[in-house]
mmCIF file of C-alpha atoms and ligand atoms in Angstrom:
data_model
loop_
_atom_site.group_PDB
_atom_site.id
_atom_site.type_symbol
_atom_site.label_atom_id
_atom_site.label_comp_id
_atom_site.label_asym_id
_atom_site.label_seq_id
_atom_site.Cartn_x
_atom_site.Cartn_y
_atom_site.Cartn_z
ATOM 1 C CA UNK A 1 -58.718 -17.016 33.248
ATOM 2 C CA UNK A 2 -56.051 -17.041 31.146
ATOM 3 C CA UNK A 3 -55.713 -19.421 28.057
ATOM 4 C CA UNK A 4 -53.783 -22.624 27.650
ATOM 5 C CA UNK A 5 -51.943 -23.571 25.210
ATOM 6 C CA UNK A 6 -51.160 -27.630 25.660
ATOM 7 C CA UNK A 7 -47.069 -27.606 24.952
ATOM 8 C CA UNK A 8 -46.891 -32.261 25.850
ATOM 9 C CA UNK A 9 -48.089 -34.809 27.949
ATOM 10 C CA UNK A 10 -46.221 -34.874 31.155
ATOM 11 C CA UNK A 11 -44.949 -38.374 30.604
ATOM 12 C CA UNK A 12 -42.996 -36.723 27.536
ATOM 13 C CA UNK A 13 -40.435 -35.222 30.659
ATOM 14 C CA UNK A 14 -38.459 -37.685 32.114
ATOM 15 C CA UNK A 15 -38.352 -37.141 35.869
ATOM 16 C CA UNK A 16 -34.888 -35.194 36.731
ATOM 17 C CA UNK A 17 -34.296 -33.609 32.842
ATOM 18 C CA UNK A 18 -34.889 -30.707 31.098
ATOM 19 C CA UNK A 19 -37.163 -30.742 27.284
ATOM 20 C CA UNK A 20 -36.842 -28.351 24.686
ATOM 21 C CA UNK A 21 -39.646 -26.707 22.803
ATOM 22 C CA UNK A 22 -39.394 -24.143 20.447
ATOM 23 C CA UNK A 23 -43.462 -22.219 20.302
ATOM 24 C CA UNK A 24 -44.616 -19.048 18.407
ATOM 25 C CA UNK A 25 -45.583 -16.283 20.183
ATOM 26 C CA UNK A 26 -47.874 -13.862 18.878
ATOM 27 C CA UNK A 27 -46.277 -10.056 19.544
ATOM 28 C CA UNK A 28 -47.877 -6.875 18.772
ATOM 29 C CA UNK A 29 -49.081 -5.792 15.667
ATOM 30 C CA UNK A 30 -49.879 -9.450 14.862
ATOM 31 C CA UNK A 31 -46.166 -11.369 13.911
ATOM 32 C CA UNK A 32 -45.575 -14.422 15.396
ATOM 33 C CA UNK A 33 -41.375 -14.512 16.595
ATOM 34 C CA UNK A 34 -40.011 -18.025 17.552
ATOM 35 C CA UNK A 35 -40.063 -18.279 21.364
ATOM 36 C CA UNK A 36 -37.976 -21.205 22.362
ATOM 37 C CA UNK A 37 -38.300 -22.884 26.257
ATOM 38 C CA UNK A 38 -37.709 -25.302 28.275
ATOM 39 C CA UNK A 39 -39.871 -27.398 30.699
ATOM 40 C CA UNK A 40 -37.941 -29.469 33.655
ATOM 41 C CA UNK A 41 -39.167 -31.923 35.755
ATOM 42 C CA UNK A 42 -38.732 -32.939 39.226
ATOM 43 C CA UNK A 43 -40.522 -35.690 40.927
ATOM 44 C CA UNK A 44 -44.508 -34.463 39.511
ATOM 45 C CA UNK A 45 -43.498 -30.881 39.911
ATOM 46 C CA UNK A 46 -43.218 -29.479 36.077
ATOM 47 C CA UNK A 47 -41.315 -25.739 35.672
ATOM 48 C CA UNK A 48 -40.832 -24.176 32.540
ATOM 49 C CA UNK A 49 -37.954 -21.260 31.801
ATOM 50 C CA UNK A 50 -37.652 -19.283 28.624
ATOM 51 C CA UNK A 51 -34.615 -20.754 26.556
ATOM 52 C CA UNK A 52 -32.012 -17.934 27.215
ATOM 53 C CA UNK A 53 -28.896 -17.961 29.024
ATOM 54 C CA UNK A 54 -29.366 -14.855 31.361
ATOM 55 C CA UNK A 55 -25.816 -14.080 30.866
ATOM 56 C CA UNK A 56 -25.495 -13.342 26.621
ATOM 57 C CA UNK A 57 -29.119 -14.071 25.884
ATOM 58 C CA UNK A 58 -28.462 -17.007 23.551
ATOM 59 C CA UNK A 59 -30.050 -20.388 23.683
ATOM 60 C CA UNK A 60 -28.609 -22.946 26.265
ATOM 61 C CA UNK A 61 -28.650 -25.950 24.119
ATOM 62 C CA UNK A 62 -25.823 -25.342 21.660
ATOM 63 C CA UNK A 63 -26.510 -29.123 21.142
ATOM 64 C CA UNK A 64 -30.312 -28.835 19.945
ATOM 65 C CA UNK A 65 -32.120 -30.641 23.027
ATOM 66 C CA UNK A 66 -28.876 -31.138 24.977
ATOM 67 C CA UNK A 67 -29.538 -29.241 28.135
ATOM 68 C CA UNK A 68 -28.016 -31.002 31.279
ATOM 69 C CA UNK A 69 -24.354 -31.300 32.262
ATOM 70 C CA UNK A 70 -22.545 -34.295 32.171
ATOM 71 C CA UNK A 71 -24.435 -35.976 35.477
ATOM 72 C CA UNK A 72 -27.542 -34.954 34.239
ATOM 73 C CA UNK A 73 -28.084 -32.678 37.788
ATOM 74 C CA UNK A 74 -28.297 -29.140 36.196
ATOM 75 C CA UNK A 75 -29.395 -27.333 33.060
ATOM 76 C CA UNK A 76 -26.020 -26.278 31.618
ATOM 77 C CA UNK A 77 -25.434 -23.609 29.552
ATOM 78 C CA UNK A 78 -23.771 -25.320 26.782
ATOM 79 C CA UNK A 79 -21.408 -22.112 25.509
ATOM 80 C CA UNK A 80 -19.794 -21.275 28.791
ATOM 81 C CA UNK A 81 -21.213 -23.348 31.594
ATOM 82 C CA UNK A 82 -23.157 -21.958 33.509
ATOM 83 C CA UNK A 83 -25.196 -24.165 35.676
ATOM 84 C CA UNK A 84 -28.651 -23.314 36.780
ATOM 85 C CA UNK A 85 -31.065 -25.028 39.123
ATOM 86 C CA UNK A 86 -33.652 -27.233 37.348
ATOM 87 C CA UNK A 87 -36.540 -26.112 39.468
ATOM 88 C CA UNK A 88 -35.490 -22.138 40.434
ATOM 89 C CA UNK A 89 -33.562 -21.861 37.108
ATOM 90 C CA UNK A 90 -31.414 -20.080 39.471
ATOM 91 C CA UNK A 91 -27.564 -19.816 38.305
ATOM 92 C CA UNK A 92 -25.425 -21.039 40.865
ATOM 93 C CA UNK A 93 -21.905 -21.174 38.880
ATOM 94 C CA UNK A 94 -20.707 -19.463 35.473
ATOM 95 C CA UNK A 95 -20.528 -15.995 34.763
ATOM 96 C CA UNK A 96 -24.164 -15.153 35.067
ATOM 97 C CA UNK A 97 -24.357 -16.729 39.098
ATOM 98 C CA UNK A 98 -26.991 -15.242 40.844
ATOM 99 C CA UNK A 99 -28.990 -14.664 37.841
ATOM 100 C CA UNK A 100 -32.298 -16.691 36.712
ATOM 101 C CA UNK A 101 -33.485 -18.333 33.610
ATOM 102 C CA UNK A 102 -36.784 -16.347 33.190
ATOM 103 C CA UNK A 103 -40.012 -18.586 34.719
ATOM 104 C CA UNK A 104 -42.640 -19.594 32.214
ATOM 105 C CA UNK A 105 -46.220 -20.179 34.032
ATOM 106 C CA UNK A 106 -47.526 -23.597 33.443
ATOM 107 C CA UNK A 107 -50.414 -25.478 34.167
ATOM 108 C CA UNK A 108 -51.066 -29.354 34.365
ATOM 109 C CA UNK A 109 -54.273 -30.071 33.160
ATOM 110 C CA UNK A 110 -55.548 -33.806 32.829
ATOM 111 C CA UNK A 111 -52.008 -34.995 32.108
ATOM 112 C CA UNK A 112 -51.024 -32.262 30.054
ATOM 113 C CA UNK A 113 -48.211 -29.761 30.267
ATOM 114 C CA UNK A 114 -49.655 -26.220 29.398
ATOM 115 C CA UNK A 115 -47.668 -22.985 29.029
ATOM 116 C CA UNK A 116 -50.453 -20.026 30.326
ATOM 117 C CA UNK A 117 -49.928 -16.050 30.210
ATOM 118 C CA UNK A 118 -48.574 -15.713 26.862
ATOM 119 C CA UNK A 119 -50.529 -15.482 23.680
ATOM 120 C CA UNK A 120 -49.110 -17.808 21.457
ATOM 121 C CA UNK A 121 -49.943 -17.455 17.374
ATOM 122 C CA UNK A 122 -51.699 -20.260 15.300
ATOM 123 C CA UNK A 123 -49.004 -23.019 14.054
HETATM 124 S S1 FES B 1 -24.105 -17.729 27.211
HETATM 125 FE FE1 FES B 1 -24.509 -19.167 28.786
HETATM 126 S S2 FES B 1 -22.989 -18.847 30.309
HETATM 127 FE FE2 FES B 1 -22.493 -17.491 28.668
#
């Protein structure tokens, strides 16, 4: 099975928003590169997307932690709009529609949010 690496406590997401996390992951050869994400929530359903507008590659929040749009329905790109989906991370208007935000596999365990899959490097 794949290691987990405990990212918060799911009462850290408010239901309906979108929470900013910016990990370490370990690459090849043993350097550790920033790897900033995202984890939504909807109802007790937790997703997590890689923090990367599918459209320029850039980070969403241009606002650090500022992800939604305005009524706080949609992650929103914050350069040039683009809204996505907060559980597909699917792109539905802005110049990347049709794209996705890339998933991130987690795992609740025992009230915890958990990103799995990756290696991440010691803090
Ligand atoms: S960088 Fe996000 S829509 Fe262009």
């Amino acid at each position: 099975m794949d290691e987990l690496f405990v990212i918060c406590r799911t009462v850290e997401i408010e239901d309906g928003e979108a929470t900013g996390f910016v990990l370490m992951k370990a690459e090849e050869g043993g350097d550790a590169a920033p790897w900033p994400i995202l984890i939504t929530r909807k109802g007790n359903n937790f997703y997590g997307f890689e923090n990367a507008c599918p459209h320029e590659g850039t980070r969403l929040d241009t606002n650090p932690g500022s992800f939604m749009d305005e009524e706080n329905n949609f992650i929103e790109c914050g350069r040039h709009h683009a809204q996505f989906d907060i559980d597909t991370g699917e792109c539905f208007i802005g110049p990347c529609q049709g794209a996705r935000l890339t998933p991130i596999k987690l795992v609740i365990d025992d009230g915890d949010v958990c990103v799995t899959g990756v290696m991440l490097a010691d803090a």
